[in-house]
Short mmCIF file of C-alpha atoms and ligand atoms in Angstrom, two decimals:
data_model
loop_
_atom_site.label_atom_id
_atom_site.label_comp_id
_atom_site.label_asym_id
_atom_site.label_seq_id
_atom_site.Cartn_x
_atom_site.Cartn_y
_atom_site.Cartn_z
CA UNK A 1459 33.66 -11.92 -30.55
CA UNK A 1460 31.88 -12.51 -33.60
CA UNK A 1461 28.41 -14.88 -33.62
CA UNK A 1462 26.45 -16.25 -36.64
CA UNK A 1463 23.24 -17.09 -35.59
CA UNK A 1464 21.23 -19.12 -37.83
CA UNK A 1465 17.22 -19.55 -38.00
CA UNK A 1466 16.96 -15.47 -36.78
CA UNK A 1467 13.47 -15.65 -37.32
CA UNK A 1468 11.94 -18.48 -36.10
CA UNK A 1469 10.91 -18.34 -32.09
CA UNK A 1470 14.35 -18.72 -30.74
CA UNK A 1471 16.25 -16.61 -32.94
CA UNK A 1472 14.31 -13.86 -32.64
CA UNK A 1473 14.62 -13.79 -28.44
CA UNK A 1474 18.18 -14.00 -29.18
CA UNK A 1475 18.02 -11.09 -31.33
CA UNK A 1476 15.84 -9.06 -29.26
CA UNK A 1477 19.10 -9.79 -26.46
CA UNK A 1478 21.50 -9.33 -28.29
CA UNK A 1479 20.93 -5.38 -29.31
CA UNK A 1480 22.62 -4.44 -25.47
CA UNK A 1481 25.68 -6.54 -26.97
CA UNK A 1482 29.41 -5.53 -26.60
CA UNK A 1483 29.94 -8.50 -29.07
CA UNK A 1484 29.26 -8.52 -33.25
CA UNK A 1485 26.15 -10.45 -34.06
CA UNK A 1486 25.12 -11.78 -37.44
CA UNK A 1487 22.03 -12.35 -37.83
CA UNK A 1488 20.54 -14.91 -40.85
CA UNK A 1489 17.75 -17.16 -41.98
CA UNK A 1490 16.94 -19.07 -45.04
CA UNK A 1491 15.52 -16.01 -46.46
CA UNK A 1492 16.78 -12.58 -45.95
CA UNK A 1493 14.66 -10.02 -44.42
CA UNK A 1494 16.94 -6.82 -44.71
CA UNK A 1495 14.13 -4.70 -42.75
CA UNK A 1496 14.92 -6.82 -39.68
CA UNK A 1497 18.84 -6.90 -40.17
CA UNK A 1498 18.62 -10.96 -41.23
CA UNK A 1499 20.83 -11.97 -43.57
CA UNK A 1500 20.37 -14.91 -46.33
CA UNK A 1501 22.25 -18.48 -45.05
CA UNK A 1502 20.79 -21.59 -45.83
CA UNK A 1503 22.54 -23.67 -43.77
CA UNK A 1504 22.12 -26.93 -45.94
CA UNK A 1505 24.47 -25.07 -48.36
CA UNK A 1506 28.58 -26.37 -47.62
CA UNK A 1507 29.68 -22.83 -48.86
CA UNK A 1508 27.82 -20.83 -46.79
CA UNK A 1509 28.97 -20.57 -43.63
CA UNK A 1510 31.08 -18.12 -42.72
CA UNK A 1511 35.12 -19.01 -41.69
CA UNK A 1512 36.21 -15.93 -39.20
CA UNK A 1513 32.86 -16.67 -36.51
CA UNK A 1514 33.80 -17.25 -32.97
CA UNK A 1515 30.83 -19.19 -31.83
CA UNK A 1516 27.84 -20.21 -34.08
CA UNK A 1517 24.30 -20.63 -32.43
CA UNK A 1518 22.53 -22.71 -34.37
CA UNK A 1519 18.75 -21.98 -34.30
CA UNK A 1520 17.38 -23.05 -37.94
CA UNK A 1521 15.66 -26.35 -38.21
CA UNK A 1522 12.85 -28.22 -39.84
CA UNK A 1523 10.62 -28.10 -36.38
CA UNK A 1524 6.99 -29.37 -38.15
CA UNK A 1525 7.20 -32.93 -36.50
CA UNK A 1526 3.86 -34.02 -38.78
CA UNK A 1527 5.16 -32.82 -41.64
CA UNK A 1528 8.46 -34.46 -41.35
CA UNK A 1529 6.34 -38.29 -41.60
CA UNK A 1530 6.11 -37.83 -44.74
CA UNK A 1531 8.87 -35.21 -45.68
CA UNK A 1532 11.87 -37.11 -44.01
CA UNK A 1533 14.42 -36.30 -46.55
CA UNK A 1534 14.13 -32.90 -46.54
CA UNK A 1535 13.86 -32.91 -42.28
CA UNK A 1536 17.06 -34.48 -42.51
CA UNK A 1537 18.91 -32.56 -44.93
CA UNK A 1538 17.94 -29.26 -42.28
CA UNK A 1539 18.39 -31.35 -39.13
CA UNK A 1540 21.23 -33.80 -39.57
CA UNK A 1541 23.23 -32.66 -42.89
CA UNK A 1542 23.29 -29.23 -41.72
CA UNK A 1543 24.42 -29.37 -38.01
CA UNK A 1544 27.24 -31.58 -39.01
CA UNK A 1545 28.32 -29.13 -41.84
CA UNK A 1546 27.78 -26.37 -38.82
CA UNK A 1547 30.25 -28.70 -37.14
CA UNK A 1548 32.66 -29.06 -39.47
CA UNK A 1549 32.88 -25.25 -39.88
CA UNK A 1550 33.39 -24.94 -36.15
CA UNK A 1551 35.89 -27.60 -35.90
CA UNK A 1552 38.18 -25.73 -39.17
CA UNK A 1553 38.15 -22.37 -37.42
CA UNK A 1554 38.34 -23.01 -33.49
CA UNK A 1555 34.26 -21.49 -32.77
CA UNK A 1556 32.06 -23.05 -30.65
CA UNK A 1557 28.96 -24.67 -32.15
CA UNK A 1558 25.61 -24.20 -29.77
CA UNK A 1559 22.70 -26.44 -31.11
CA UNK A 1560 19.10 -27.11 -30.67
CA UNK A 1561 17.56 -30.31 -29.93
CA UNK A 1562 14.24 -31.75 -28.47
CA UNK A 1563 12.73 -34.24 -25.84
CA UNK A 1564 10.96 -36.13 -29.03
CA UNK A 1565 14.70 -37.89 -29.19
CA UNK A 1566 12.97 -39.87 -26.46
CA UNK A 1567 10.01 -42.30 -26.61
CA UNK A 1568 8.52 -41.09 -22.93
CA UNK A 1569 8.07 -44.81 -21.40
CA UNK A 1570 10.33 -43.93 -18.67
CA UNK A 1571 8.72 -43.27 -14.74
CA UNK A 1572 11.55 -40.55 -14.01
CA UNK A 1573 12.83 -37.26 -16.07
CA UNK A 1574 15.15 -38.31 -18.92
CA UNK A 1575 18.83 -37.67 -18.28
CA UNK A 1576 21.53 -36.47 -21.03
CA UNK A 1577 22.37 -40.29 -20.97
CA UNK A 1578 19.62 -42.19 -21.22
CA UNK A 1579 19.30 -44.16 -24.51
CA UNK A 1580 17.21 -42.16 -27.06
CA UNK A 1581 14.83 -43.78 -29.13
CA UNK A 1582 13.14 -41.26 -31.37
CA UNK A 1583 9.54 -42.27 -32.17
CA UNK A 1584 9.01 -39.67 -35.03
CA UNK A 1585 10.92 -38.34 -37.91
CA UNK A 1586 11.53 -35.28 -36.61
CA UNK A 1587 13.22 -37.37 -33.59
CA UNK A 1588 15.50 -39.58 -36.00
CA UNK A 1589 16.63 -36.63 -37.65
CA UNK A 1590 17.01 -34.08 -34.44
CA UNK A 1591 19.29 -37.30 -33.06
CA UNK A 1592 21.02 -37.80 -36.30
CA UNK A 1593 22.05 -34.49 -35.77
CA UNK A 1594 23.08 -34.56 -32.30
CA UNK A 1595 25.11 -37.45 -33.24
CA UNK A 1596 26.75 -35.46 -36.63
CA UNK A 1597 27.94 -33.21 -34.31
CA UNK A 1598 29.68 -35.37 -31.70
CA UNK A 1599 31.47 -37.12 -34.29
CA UNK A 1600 33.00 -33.97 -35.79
CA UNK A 1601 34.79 -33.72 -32.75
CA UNK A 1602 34.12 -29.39 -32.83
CA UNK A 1603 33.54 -27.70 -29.45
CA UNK A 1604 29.81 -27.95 -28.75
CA UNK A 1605 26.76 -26.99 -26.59
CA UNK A 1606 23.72 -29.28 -27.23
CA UNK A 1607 20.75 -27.94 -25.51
CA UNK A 1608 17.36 -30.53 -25.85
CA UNK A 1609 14.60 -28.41 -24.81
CA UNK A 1610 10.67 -29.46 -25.00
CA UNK A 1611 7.17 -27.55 -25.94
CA UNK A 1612 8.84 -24.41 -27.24
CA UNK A 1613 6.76 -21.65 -27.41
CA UNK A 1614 6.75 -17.66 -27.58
CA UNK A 1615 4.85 -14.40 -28.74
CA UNK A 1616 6.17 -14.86 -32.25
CA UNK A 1617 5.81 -17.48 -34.83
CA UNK A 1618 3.40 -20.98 -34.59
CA UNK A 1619 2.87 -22.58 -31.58
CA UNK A 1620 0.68 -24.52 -29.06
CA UNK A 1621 0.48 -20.97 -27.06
CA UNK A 1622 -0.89 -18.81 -29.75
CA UNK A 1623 -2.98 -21.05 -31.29
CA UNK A 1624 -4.89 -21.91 -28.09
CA UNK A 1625 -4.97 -18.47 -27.45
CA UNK A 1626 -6.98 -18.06 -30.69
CA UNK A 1627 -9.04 -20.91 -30.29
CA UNK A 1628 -10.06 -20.57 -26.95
CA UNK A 1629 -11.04 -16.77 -27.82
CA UNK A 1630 -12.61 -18.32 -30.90
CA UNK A 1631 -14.79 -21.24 -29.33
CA UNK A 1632 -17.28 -22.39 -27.11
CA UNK A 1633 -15.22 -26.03 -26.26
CA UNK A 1634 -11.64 -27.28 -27.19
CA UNK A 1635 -10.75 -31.01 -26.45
CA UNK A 1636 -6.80 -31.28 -25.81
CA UNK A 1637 -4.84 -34.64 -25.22
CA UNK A 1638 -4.25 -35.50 -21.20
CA UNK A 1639 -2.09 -38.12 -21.86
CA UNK A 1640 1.08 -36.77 -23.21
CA UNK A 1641 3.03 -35.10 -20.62
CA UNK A 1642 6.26 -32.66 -20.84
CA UNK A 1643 7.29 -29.40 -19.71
CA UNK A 1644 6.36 -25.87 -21.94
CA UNK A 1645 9.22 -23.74 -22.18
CA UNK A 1646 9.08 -19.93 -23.04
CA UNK A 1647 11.91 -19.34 -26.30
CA UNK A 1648 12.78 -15.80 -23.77
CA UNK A 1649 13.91 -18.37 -21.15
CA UNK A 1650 16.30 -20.56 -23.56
CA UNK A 1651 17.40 -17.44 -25.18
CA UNK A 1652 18.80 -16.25 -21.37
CA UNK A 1653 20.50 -18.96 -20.86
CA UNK A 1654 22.07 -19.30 -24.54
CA UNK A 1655 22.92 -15.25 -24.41
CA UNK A 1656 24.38 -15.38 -21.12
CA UNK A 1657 26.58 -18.08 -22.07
CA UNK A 1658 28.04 -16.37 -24.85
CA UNK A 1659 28.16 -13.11 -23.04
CA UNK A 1660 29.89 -14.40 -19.60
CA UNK A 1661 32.46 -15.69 -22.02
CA UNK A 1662 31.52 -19.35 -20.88
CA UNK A 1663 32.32 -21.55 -23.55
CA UNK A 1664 34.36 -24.26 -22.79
CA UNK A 1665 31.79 -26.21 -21.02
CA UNK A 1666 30.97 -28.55 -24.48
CA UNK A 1667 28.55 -31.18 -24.42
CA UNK A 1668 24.79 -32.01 -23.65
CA UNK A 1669 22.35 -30.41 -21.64
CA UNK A 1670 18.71 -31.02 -20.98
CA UNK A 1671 16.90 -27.46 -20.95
CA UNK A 1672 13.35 -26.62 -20.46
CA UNK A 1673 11.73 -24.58 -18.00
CA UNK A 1674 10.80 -26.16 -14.37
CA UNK A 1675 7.50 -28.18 -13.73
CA UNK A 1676 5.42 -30.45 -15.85
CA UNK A 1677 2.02 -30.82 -17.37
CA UNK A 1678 -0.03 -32.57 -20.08
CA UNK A 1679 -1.03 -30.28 -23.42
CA UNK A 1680 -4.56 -30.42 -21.60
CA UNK A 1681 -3.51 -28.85 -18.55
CA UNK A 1682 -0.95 -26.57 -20.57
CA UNK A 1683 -4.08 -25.37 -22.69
CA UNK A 1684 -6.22 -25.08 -19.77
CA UNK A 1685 -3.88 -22.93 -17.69
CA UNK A 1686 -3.63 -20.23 -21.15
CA UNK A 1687 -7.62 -20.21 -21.03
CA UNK A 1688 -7.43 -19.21 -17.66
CA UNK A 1689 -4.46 -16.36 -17.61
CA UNK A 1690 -6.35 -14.85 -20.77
CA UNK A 1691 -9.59 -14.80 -18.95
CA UNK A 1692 -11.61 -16.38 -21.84
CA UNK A 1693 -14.55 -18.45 -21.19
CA UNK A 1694 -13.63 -21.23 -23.17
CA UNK A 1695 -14.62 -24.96 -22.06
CA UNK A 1696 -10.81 -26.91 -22.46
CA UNK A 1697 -11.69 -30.83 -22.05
CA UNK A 1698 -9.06 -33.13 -21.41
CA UNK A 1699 -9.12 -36.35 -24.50
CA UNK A 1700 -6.77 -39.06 -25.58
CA UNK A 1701 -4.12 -39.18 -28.00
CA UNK A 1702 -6.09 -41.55 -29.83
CA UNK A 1703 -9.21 -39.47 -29.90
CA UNK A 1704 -6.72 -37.16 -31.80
CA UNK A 1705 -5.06 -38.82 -34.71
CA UNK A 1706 -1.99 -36.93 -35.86
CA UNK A 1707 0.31 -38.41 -38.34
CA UNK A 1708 3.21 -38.37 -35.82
CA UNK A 1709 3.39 -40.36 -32.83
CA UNK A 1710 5.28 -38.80 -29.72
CA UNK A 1711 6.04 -39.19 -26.17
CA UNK A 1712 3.58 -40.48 -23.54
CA UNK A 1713 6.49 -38.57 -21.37
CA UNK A 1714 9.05 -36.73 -21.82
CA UNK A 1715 10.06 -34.54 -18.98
CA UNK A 1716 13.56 -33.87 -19.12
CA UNK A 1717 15.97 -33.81 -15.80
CA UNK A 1718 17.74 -30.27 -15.71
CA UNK A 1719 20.34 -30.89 -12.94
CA UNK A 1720 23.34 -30.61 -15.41
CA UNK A 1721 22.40 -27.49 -16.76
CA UNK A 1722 21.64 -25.79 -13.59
CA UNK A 1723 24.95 -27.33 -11.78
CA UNK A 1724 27.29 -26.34 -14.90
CA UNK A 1725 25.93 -22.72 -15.55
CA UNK A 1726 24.94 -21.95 -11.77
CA UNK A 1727 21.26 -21.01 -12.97
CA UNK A 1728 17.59 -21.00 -11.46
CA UNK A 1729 15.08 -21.69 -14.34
CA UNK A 1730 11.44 -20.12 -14.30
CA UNK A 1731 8.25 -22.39 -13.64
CA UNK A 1732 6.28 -23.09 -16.70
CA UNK A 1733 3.23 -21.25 -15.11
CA UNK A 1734 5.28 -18.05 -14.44
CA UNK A 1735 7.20 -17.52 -17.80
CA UNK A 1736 3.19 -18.56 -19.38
CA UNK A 1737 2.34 -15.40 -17.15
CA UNK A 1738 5.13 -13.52 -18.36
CA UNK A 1739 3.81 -14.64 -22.26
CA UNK A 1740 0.30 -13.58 -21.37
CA UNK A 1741 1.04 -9.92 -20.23
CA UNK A 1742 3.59 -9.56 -23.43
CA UNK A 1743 0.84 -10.75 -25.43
CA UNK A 1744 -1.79 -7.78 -23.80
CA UNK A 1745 1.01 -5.15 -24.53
N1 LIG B 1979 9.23 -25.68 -31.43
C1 LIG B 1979 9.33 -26.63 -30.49
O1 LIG B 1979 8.35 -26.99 -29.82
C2 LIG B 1979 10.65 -27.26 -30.20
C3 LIG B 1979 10.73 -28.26 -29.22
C4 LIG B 1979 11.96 -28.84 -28.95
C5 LIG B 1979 13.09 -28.44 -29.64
N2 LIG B 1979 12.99 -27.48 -30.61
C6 LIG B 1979 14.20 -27.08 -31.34
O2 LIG B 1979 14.51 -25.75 -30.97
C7 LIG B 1979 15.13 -25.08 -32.05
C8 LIG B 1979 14.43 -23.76 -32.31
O3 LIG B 1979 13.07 -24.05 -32.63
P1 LIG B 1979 12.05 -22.89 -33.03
O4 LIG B 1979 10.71 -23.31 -32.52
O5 LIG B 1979 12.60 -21.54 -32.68
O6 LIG B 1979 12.03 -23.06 -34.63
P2 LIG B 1979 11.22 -22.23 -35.70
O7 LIG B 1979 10.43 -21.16 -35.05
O8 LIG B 1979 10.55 -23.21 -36.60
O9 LIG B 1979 12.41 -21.50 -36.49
C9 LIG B 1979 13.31 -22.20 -37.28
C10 LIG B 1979 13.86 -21.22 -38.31
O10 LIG B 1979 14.81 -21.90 -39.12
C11 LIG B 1979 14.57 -21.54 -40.47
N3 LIG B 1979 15.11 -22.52 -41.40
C12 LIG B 1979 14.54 -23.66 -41.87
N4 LIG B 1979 15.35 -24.26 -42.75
C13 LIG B 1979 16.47 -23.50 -42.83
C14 LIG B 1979 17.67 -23.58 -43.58
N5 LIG B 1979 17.89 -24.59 -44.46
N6 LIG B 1979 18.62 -22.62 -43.41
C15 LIG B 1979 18.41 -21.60 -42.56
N7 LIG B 1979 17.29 -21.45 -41.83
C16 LIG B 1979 16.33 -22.40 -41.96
C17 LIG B 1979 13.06 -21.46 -40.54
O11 LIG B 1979 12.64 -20.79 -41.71
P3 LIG B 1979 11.20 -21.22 -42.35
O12 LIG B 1979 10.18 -20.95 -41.30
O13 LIG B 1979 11.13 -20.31 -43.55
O14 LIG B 1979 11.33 -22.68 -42.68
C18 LIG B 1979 12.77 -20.67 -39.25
O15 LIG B 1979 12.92 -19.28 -39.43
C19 LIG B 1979 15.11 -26.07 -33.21
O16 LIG B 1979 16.33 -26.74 -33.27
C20 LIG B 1979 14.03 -27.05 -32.84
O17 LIG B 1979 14.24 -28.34 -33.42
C21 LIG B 1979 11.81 -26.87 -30.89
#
């Protein structure tokens, strides 16, 4: 099989690619900008001639994933998040592949007392959440074969994130104050990567539609931040605050845990605690 991965070097992409090397299969590997040292290829995937015709599944990792930055940039989070999966999908649908796409818990607006299901009405509260939805919904209405997989608080060794940047700040500072109010579920890029690799390596495709993915547990960013002061062992003092204590030009979820039954029914997989893959981080980090 052939599969075009897009976004190769953001956090996601570059799990898969780090997977992928023990791969039977042919892997293309691309990003917005080439980087020939690393194997990545240039595809923009906003571009309608771009995408390749002879791929048997595409895995769609690119997006415009700065949620603040989309308030005031919403065109151009569009264009990367809507415009582009459905062009994605209209490739897949022409040549028979498989599309496997990205989304995010911020389709949600958290006021809900259980874990979202697939089916629950979304009702972004940011940008980036009208856009990641307008792309969900791009895709479904292409009618291609598809795998959406919403996942929450993505993080990894590579790239910006919550992780790294408490792990700088706490090494950096005396005090950090980090909102207890928001509450969701961290999930390590190396988990989703698994479960996206092993799909496409078990040959397990025809199982299209949409899947809630993140890893197991919940916690606020507070306790999230606390628990990465701890593992690294710095002294830091992490105090919980309020959103509001916090202005950010993006609102998001009070709560937006996300119910993983589907996923672990359809693809017969356990999924890591968010403390243990954060372990897992940590020691990758002191390699
Ligand atoms: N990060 C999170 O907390 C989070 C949470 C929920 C869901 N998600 C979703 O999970 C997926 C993976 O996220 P991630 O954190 O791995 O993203 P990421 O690290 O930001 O990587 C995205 C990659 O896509 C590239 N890209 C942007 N525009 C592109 C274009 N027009 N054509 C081709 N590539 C383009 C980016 O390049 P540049 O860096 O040069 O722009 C970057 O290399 C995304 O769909 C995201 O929406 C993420």
């Amino acid at each position: 099989m052939k599969i075009l991965v897009t976004g190769a070097k953001g956090q996601l992409g570059t799990e898969i690619m780090a997977r992928a090397e023990a791969s039977r299969h042919t892997y293309v590997f691309t990003d917005v900008l080439e980087d020939a040292a690393k194997g990545i290829l240039q595809l923009d995937i906003t571009d309608p001639n771009a995408i390749p015709a002879d791929v048997d599944v595409i895995i769609n990792c690119a997006a415009y994933t700065d949620v603040n930055r989309a308030e005031s940039d919403e065109q151009t989070a569009m264009k990367v998040n809507a415009l582009a999966p459905a062009l994605l999908a209209k490739a897949a649908k022409a040549s028979g592949a498989l599309l496997i796409h990205i989304s995010t818990d911020y389709v949600f607006d958290g006021k809900t007392d259980r874990p979202y299901r697939e089916n629950d009405p979304a009702v972004p509260l940011s940008a980036y959440g009208r856009t990641k939805l307008a792309g969900e919904k791009a895709i479904e209405a292409e009618g291609c074969r598809y795998m959406i997989f919403r996942t929450a608080w993505l993080y990894s060794n590579h790239g910006r994130n919550f992780f790294l940047t408490m792990a700088r700040l706490t090494a950096e500072k005396q005090e950090v104050n980090v909102v207890d109010d928001q509450r969701g579920t961290p999930t390590y890029a190396g988990d989703l990567a698994d479960l996206i690799y092993n799909i496409v390596e078990n040959g397990n495709l025809a199982a299209t539609g949409t899947y809630h993915y993140t890893d197991e547990g919940d916690c606020t960013w507070y306790e999230f931040a606390k628990a990465i002061n701890d593992m690294l062992g710095h002294g830091c003092s992490v105090r919980p605050c309020r959103t509001e204590d916090y202005p950010s030009p993006a609102a998001r979820p009070a709560c937006s845990v996300l119910d993983k039954t589907k996923v672990k029914e359809t693809f017969g997989i356990e999924i890591p605690h968010w403390r243990d893959s954060l372990a897992k981080a940590v020691n990758n980090m002191k390699l």
